PDB file of C-alpha atoms in Angstrom:
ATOM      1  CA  UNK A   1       0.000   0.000   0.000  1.00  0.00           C
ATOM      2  CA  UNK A   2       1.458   3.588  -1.224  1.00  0.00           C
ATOM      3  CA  UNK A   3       2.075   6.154   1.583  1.00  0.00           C
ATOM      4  CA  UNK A   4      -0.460   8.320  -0.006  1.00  0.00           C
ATOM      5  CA  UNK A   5      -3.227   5.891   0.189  1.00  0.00           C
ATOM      6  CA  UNK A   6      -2.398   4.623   4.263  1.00  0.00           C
ATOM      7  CA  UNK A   7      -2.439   8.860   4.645  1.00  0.00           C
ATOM      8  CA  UNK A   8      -5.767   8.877   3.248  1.00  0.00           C
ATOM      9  CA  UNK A   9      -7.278   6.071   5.049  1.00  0.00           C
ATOM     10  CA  UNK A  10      -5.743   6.815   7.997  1.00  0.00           C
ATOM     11  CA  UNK A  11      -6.541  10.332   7.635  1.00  0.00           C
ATOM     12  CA  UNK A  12     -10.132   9.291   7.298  1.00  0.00           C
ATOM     13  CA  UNK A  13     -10.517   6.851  10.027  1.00  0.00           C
ATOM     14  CA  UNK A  14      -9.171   9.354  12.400  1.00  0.00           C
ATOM     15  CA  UNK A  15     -11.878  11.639  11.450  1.00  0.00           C
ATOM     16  CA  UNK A  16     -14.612   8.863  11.565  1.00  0.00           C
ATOM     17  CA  UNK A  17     -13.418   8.752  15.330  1.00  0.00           C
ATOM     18  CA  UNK A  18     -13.491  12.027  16.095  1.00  0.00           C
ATOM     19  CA  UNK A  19     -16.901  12.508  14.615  1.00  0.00           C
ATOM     20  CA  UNK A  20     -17.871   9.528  16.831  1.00  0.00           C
ATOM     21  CA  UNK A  21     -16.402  11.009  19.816  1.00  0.00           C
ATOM     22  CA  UNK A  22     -17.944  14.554  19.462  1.00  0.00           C
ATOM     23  CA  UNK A  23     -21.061  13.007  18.982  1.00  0.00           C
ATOM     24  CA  UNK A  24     -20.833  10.786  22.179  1.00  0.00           C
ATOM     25  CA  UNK A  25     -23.474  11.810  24.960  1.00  0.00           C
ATOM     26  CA  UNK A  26     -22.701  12.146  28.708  1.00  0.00           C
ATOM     27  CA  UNK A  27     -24.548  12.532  31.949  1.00  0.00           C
ATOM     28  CA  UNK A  28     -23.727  16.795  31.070  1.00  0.00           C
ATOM     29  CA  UNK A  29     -25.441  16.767  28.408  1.00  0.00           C
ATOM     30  CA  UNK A  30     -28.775  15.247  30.032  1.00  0.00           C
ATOM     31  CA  UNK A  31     -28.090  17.088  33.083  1.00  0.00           C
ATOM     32  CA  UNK A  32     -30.070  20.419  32.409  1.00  0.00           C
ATOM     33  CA  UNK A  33     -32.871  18.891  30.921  1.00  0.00           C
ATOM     34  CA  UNK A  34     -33.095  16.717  34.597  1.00  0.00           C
ATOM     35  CA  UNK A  35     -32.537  20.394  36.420  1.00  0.00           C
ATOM     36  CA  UNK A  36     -35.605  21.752  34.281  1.00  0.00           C
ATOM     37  CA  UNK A  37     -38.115  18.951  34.143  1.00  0.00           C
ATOM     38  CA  UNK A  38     -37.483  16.056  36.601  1.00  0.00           C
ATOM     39  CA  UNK A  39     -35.604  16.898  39.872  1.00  0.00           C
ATOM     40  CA  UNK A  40     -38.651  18.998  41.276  1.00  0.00           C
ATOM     41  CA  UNK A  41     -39.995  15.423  42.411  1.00  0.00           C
ATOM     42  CA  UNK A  42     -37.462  13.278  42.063  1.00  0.00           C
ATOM     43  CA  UNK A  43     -35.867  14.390  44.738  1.00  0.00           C
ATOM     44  CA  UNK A  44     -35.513  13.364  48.837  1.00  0.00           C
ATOM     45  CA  UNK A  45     -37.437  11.239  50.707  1.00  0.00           C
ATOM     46  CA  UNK A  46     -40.502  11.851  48.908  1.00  0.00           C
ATOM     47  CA  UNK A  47     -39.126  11.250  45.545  1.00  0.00           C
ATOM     48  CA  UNK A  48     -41.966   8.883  43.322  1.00  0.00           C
ATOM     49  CA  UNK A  49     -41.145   4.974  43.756  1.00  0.00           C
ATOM     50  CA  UNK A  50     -37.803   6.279  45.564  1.00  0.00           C
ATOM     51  CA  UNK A  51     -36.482   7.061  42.177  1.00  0.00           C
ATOM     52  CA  UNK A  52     -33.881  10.449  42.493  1.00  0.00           C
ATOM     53  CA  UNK A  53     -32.546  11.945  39.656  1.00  0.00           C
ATOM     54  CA  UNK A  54     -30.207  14.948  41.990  1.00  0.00           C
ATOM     55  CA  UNK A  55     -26.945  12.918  40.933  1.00  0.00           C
ATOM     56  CA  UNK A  56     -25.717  10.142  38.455  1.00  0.00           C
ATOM     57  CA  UNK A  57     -25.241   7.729  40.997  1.00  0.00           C
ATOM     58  CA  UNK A  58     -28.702   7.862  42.217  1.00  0.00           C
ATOM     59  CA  UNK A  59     -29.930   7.386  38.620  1.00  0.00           C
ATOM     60  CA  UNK A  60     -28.662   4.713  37.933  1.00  0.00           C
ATOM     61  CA  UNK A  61     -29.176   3.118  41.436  1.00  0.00           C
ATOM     62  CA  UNK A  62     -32.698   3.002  40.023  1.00  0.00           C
ATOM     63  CA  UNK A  63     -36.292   3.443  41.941  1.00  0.00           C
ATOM     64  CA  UNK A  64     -37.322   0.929  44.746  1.00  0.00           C
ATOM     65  CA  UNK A  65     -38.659  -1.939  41.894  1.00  0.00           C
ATOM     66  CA  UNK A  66     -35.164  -1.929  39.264  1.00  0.00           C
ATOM     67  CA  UNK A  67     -33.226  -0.262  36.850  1.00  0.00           C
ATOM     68  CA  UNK A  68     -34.702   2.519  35.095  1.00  0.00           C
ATOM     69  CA  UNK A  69     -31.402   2.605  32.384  1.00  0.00           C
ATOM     70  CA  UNK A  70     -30.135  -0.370  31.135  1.00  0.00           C
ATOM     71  CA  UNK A  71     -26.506   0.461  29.524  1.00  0.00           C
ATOM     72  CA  UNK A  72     -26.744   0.082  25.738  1.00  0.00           C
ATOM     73  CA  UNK A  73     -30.457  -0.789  25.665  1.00  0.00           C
ATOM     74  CA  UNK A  74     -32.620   2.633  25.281  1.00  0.00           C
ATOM     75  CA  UNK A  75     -35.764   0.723  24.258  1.00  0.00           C
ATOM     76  CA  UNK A  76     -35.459  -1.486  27.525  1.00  0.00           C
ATOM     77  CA  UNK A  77     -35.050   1.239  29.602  1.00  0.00           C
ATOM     78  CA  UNK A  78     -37.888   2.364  31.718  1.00  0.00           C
ATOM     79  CA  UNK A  79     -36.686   5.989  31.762  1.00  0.00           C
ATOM     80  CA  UNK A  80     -37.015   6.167  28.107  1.00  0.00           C
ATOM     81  CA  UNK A  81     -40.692   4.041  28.189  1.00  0.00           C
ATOM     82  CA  UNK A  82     -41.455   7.151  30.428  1.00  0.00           C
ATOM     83  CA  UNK A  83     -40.897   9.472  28.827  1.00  0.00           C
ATOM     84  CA  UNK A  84     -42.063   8.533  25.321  1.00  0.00           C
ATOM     85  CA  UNK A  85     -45.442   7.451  27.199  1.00  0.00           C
ATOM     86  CA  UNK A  86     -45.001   3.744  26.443  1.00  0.00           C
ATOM     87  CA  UNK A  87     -45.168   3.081  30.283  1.00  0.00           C
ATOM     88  CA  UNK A  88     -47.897   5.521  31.988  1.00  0.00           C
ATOM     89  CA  UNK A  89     -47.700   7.455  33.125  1.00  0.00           C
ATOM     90  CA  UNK A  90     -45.977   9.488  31.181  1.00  0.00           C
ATOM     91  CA  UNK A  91     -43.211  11.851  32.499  1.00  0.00           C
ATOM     92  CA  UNK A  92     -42.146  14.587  33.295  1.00  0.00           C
ATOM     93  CA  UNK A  93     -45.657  14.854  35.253  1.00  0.00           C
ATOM     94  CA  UNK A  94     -46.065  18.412  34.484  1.00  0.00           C
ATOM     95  CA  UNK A  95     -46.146  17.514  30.504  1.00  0.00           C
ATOM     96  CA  UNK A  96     -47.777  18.216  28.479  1.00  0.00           C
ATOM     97  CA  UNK A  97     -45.707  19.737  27.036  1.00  0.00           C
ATOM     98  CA  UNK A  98     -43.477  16.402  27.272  1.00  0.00           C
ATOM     99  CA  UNK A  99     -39.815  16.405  26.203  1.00  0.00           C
ATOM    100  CA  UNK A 100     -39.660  17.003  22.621  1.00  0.00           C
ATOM    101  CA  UNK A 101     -37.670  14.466  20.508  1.00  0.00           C
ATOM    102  CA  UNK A 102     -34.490  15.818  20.317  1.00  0.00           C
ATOM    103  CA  UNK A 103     -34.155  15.680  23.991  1.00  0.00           C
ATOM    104  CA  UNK A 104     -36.024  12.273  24.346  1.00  0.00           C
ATOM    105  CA  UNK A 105     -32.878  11.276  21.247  1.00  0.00           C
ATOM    106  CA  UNK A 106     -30.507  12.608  23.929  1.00  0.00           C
ATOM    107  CA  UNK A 107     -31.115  10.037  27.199  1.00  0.00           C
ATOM    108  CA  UNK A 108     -31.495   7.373  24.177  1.00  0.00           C
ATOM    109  CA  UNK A 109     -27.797   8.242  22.904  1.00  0.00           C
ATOM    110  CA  UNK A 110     -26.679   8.199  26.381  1.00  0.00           C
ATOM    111  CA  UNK A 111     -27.842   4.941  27.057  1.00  0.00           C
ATOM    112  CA  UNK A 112     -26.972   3.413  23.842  1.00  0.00           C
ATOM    113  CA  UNK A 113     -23.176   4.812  24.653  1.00  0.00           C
ATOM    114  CA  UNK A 114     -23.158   3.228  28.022  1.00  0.00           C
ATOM    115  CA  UNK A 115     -24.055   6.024  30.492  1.00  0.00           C
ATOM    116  CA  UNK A 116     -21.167   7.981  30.608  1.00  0.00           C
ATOM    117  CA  UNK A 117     -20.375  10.027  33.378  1.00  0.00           C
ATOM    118  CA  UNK A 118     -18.989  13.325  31.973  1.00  0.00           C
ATOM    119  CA  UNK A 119     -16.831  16.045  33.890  1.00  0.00           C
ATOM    120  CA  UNK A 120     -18.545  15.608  37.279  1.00  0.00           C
ATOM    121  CA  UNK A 121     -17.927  12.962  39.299  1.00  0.00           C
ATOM    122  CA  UNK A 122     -21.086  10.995  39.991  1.00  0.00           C
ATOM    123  CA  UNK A 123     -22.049  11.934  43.530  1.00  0.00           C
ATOM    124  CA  UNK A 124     -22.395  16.019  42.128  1.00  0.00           C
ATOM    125  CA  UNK A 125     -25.946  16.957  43.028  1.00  0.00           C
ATOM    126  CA  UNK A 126     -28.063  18.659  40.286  1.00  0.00           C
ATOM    127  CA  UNK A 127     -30.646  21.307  41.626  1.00  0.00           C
ATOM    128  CA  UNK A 128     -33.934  22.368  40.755  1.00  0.00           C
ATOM    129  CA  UNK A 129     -34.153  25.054  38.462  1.00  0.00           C
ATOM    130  CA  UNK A 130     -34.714  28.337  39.917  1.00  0.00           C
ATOM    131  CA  UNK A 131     -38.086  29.854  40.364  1.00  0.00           C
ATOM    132  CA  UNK A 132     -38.912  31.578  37.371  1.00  0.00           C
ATOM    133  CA  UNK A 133     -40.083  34.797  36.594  1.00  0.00           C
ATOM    134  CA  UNK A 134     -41.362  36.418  33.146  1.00  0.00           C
ATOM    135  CA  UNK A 135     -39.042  39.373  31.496  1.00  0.00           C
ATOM    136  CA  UNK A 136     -40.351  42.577  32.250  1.00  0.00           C
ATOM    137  CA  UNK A 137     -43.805  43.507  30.422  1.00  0.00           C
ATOM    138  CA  UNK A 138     -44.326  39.782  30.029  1.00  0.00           C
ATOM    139  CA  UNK A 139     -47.416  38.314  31.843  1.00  0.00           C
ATOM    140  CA  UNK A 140     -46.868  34.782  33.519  1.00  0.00           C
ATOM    141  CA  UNK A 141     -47.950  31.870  31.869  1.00  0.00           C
ATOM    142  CA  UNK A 142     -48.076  28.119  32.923  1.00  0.00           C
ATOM    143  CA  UNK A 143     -44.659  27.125  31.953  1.00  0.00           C
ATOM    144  CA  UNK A 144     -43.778  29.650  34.892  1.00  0.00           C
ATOM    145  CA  UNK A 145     -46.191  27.969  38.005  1.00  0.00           C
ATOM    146  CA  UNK A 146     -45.966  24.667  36.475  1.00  0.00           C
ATOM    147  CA  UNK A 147     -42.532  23.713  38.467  1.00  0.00           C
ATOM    148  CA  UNK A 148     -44.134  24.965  41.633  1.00  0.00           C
ATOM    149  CA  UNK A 149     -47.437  22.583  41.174  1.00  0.00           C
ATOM    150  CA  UNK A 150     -44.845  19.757  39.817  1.00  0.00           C
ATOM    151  CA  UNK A 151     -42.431  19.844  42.725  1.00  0.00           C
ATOM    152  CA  UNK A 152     -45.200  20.454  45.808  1.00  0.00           C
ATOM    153  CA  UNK A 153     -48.797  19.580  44.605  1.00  0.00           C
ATOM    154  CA  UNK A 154     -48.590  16.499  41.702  1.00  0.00           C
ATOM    155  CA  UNK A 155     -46.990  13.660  44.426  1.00  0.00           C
ATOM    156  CA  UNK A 156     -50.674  13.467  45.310  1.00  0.00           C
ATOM    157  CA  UNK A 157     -52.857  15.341  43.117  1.00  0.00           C
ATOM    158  CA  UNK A 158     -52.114  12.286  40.718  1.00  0.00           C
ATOM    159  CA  UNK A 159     -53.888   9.726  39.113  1.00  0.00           C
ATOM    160  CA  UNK A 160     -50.918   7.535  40.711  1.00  0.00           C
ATOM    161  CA  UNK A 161     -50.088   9.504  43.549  1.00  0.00           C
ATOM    162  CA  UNK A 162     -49.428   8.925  47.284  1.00  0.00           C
ATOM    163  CA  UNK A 163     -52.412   9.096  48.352  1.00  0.00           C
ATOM    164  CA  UNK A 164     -54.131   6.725  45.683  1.00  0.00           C
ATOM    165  CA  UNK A 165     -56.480   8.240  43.575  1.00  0.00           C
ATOM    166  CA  UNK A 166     -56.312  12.461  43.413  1.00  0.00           C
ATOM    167  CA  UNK A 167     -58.007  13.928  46.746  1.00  0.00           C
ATOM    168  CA  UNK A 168     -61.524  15.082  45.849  1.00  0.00           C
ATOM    169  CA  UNK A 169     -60.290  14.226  41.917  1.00  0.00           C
ATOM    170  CA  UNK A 170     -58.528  17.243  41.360  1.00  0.00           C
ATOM    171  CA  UNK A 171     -55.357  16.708  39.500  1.00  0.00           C
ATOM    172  CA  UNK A 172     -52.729  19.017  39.233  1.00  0.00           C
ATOM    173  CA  UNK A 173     -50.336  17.701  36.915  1.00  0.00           C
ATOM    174  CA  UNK A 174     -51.306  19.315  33.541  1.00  0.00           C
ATOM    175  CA  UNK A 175     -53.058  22.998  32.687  1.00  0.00           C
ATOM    176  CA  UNK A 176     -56.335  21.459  31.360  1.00  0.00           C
ATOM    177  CA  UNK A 177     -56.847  19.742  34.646  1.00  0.00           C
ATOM    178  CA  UNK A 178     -56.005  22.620  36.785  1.00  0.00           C
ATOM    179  CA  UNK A 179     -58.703  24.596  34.604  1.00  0.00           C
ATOM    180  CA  UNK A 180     -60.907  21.773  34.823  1.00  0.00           C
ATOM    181  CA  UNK A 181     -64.126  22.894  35.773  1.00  0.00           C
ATOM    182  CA  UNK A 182     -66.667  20.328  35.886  1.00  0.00           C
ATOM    183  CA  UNK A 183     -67.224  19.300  39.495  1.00  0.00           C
ATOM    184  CA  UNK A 184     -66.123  22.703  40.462  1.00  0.00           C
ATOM    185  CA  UNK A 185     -63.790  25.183  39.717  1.00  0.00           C
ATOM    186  CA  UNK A 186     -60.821  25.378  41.404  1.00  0.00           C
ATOM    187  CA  UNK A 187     -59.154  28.482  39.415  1.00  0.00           C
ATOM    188  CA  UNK A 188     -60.487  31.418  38.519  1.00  0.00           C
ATOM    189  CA  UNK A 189     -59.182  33.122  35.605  1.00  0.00           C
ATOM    190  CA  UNK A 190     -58.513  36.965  36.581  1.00  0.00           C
ATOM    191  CA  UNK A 191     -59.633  36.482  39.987  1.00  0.00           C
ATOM    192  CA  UNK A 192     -57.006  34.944  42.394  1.00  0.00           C
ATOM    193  CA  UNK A 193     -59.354  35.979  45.696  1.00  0.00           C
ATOM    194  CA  UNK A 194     -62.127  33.638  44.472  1.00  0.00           C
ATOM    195  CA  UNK A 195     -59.923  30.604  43.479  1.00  0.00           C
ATOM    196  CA  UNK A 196     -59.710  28.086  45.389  1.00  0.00           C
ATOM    197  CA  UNK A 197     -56.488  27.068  44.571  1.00  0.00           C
ATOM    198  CA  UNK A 198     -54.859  30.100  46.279  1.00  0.00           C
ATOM    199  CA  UNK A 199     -56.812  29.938  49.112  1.00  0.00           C
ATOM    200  CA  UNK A 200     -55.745  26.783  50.070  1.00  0.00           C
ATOM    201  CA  UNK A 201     -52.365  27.298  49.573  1.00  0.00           C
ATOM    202  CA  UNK A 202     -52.853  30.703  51.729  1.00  0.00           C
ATOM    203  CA  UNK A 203     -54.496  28.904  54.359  1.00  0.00           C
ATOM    204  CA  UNK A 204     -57.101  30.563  54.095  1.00  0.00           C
ATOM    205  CA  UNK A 205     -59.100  27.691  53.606  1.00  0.00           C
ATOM    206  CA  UNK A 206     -58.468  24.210  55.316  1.00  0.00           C
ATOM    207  CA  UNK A 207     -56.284  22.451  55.395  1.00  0.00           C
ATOM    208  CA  UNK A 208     -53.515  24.436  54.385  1.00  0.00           C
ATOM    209  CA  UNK A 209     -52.001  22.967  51.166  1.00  0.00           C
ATOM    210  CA  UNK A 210     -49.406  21.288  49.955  1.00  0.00           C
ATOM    211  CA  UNK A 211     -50.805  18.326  52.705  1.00  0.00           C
ATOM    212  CA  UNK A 212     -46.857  18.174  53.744  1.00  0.00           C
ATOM    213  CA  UNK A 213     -46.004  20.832  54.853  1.00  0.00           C
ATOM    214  CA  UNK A 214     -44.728  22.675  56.696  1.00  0.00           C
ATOM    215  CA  UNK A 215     -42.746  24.065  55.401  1.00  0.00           C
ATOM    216  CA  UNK A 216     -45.608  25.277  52.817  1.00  0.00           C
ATOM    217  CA  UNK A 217     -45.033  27.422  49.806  1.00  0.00           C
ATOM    218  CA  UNK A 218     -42.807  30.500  49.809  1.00  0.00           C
ATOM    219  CA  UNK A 219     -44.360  33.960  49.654  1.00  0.00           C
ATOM    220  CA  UNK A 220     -42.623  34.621  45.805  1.00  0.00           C
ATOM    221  CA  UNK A 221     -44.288  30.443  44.935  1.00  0.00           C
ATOM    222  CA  UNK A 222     -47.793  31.691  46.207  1.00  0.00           C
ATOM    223  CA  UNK A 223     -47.165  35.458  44.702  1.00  0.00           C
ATOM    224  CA  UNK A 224     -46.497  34.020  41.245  1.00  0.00           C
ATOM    225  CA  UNK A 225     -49.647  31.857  41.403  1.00  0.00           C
ATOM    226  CA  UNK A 226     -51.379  34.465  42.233  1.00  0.00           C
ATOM    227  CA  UNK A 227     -50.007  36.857  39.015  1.00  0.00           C
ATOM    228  CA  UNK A 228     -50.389  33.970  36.669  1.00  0.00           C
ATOM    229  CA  UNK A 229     -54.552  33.565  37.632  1.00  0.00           C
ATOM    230  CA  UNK A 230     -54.673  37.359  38.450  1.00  0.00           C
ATOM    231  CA  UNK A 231     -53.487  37.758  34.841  1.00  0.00           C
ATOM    232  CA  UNK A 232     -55.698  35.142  32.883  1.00  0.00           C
ATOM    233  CA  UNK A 233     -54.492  31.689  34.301  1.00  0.00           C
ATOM    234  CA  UNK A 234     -52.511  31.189  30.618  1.00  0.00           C
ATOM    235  CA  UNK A 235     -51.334  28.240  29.221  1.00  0.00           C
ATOM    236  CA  UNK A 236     -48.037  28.136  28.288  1.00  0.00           C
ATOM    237  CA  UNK A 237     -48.417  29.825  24.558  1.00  0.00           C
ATOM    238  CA  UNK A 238     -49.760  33.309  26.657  1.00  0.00           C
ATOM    239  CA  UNK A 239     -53.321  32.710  25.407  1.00  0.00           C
ATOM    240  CA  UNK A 240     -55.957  33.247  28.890  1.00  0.00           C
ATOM    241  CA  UNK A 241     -58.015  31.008  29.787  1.00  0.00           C
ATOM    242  CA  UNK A 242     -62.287  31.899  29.363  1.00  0.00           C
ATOM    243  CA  UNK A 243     -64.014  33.240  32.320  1.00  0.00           C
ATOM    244  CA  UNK A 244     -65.849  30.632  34.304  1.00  0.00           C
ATOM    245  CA  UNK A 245     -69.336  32.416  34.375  1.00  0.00           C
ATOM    246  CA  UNK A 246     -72.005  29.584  35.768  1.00  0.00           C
ATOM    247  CA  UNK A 247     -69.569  27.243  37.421  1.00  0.00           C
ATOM    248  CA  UNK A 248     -69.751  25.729  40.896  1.00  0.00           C
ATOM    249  CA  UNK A 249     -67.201  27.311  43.368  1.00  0.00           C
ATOM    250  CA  UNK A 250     -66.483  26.179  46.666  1.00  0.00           C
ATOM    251  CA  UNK A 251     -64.887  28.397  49.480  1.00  0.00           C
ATOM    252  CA  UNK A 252     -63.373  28.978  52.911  1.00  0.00           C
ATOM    253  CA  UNK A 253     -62.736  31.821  54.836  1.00  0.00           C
ATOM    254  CA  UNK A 254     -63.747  34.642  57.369  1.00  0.00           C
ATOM    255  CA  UNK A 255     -67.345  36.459  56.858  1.00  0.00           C
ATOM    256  CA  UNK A 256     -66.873  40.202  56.551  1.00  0.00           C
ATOM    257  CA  UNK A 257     -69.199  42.764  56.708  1.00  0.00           C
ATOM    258  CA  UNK A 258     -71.510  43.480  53.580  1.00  0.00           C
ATOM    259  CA  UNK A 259     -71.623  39.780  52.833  1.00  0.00           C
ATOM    260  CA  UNK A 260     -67.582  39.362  52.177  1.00  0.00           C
ATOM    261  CA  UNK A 261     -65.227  36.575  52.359  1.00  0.00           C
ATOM    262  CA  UNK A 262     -61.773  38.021  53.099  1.00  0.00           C
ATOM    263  CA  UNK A 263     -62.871  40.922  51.272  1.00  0.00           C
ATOM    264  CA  UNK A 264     -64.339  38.686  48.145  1.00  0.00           C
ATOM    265  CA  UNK A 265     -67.818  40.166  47.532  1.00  0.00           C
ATOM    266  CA  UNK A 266     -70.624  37.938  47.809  1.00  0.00           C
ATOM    267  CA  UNK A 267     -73.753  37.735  46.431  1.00  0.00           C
ATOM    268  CA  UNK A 268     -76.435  36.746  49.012  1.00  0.00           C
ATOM    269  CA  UNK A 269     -80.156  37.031  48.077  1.00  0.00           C
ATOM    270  CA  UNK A 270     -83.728  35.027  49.072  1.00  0.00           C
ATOM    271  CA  UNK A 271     -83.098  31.686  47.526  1.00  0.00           C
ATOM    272  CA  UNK A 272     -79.362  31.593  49.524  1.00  0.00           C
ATOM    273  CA  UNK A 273     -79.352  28.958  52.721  1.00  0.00           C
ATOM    274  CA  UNK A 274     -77.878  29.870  55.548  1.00  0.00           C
ATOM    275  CA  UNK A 275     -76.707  27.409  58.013  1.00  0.00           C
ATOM    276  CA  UNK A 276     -75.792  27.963  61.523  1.00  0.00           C
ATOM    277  CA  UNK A 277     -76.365  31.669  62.258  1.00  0.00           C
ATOM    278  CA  UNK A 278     -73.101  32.360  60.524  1.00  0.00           C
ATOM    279  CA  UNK A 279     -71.921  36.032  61.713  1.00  0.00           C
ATOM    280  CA  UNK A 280     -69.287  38.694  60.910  1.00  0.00           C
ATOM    281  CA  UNK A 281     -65.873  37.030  61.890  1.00  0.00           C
ATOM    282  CA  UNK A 282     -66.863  33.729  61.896  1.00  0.00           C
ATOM    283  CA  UNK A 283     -64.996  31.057  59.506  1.00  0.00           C
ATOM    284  CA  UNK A 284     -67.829  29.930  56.813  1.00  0.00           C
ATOM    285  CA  UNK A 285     -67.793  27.965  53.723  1.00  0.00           C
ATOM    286  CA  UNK A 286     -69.458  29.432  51.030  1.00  0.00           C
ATOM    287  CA  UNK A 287     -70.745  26.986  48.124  1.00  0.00           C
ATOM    288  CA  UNK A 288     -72.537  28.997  44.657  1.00  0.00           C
ATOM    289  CA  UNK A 289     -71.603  29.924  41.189  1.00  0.00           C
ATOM    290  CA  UNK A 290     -69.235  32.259  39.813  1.00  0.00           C
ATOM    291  CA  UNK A 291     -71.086  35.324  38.234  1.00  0.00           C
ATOM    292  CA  UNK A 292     -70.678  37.091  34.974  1.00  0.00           C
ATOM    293  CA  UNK A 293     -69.963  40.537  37.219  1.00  0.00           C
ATOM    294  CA  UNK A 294     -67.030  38.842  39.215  1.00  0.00           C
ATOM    295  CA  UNK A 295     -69.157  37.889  41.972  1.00  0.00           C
ATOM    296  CA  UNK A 296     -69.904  34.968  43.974  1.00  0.00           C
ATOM    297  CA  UNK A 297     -73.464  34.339  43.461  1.00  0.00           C
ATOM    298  CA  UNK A 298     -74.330  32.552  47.464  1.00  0.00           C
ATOM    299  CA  UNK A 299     -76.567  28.954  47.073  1.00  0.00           C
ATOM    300  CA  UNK A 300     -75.706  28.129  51.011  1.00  0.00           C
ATOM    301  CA  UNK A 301     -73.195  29.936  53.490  1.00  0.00           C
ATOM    302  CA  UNK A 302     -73.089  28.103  56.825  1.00  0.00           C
ATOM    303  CA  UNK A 303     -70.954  28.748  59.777  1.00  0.00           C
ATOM    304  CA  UNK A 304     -67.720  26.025  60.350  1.00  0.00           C
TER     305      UNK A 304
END
């Protein structure tokens, strides 16, 4: 063989490596997308089936049952089942949106190339993202509150969480079923003081939500719920959600004078029950509709 032609071919092979090698996945790579999407559950003691994804080691340590990466085998892997939805359900719990397929294409390189570690050694904690706030003149949409509702509320407001079955149904693990409305509503679109949502998370009604805590949410967690309903509870494109004129609305909090809860007017007329000589300062629970003039139109108040 000529000298030219072993140059060439060895010219070529070495760039057939180095294409290979650029193009080899590590745990860095997959890191941030863990950071943004998964380690607001899985995470501490309370992390779903005792699976945490804060450092390498713990990934591949697996949840309580097995494995969830198999080294060289993406399509056996339950991570990747996961998220793809071929196992349900389907992850990251806030989804959707779900991970699109070019991040999906990353964990399946990764696997296939036998879970390397990267820079870090495999004991480095990743942390949550931090709480997220829109650029100025930007209202906040549900990509913003979504990590808060993710990381405190979804471990039982699941179909599959702690608890069983969702407490009183309501799941919050996607924005259609937060804005679900058809037992009741729970948000209020513009109207943060008649959601019940906030209130619960205020303590203003009981108990005080998330069910674990203390330590509940922050002031700047419960201030940026508050915005994001305040300014049209919208989905993650910006669009608001409709009002909820005509839907049943159930709340807790102290009577105030004028027919007020907490300073949310109410609307109290002949056909309203009233249960328990309810007076001003008392904790009541108010049960009605949500009127087209941003009023709470009163079917029965009764003192708690």
């Amino acid at each position: 063989m000529g000298t030219w032609l072993r140059r060439v071919l060895l010219g070529g092979l070495l760039i057939t490596q180095g294409a290979v090698q650029a193009a080899e996945v590590t745990f860095d790579d997959i890191q941030p997308i863990l950071q943004a999407r998964c380690v607001m559950c899985h995470a501490g003691e309370a992390a779903p089936l005792g699976l945490r994804l804060t450092r390498l080691d713990e990934l591949l340590k697996g949840s309580k049952g097995r494995p969830v990466v198999n080294a060289g085998d993406p399509a056996g892997s339950e991570l990747v089942r996961r998220l793809k939805g071929i196992s349900q359900p389907r992850m990251p719990m806030t989804g959707p949106p779900f991970l699109s397929d070019a991040e999906i294409a990353l964990f399946e390189d990764w696997i296939a190339g036998g879970l390397k570690a990267g820079r870090n050694p495999p004991d480095t904690p990743v942390a949550p993202a931090p709480l997220q706030r829109p650029a100025a003149g930007q209202p906040v949409t549900y990509a913003h509150v979504a990590p808060i509702f993710a990381s405190r509320c979804v471990k039982c407001h699941s179909a599959y969480g702690l608890m069983g079955s969702a407490p009183e149904g309501l799941l919050l693990n996607s924005y259609a079923a937060i804005l679900d409305r058809h037992e009741r509503v729970r948000v209020v679109p513009g109207a943060a003081g008649a959601s019940e949502l906030v209130r619960r998370i205020r303590g203003q009604s009981q108990p005080q939500m998330p069910y674990d805590g203390p330590p509940f949410l922050s002031d700047e967690e419960i201030q940026l719920i508050v915005d994001w309903i305040d300014q049209g509870a919208r989905d993650t494109n910006g669009q608001p959600a409709p009002s909820p004129v005509g839907a049943r609305v159930r709340l807790q909090g102290v009577l105030g004078e004028g027919w007020t809860l907490d300073s949310l007017p109410l609307v109290v007329g002949p056909g309203t029950r009233i249960d328990k000589a309810p007076e001003v300062g008392d904790y009541v629970e108010v049960r009605g509709r949500w009127g087209q003039d941003g009023r709470v139109l009163v079917e029965r108040i009764r003192r708690r």
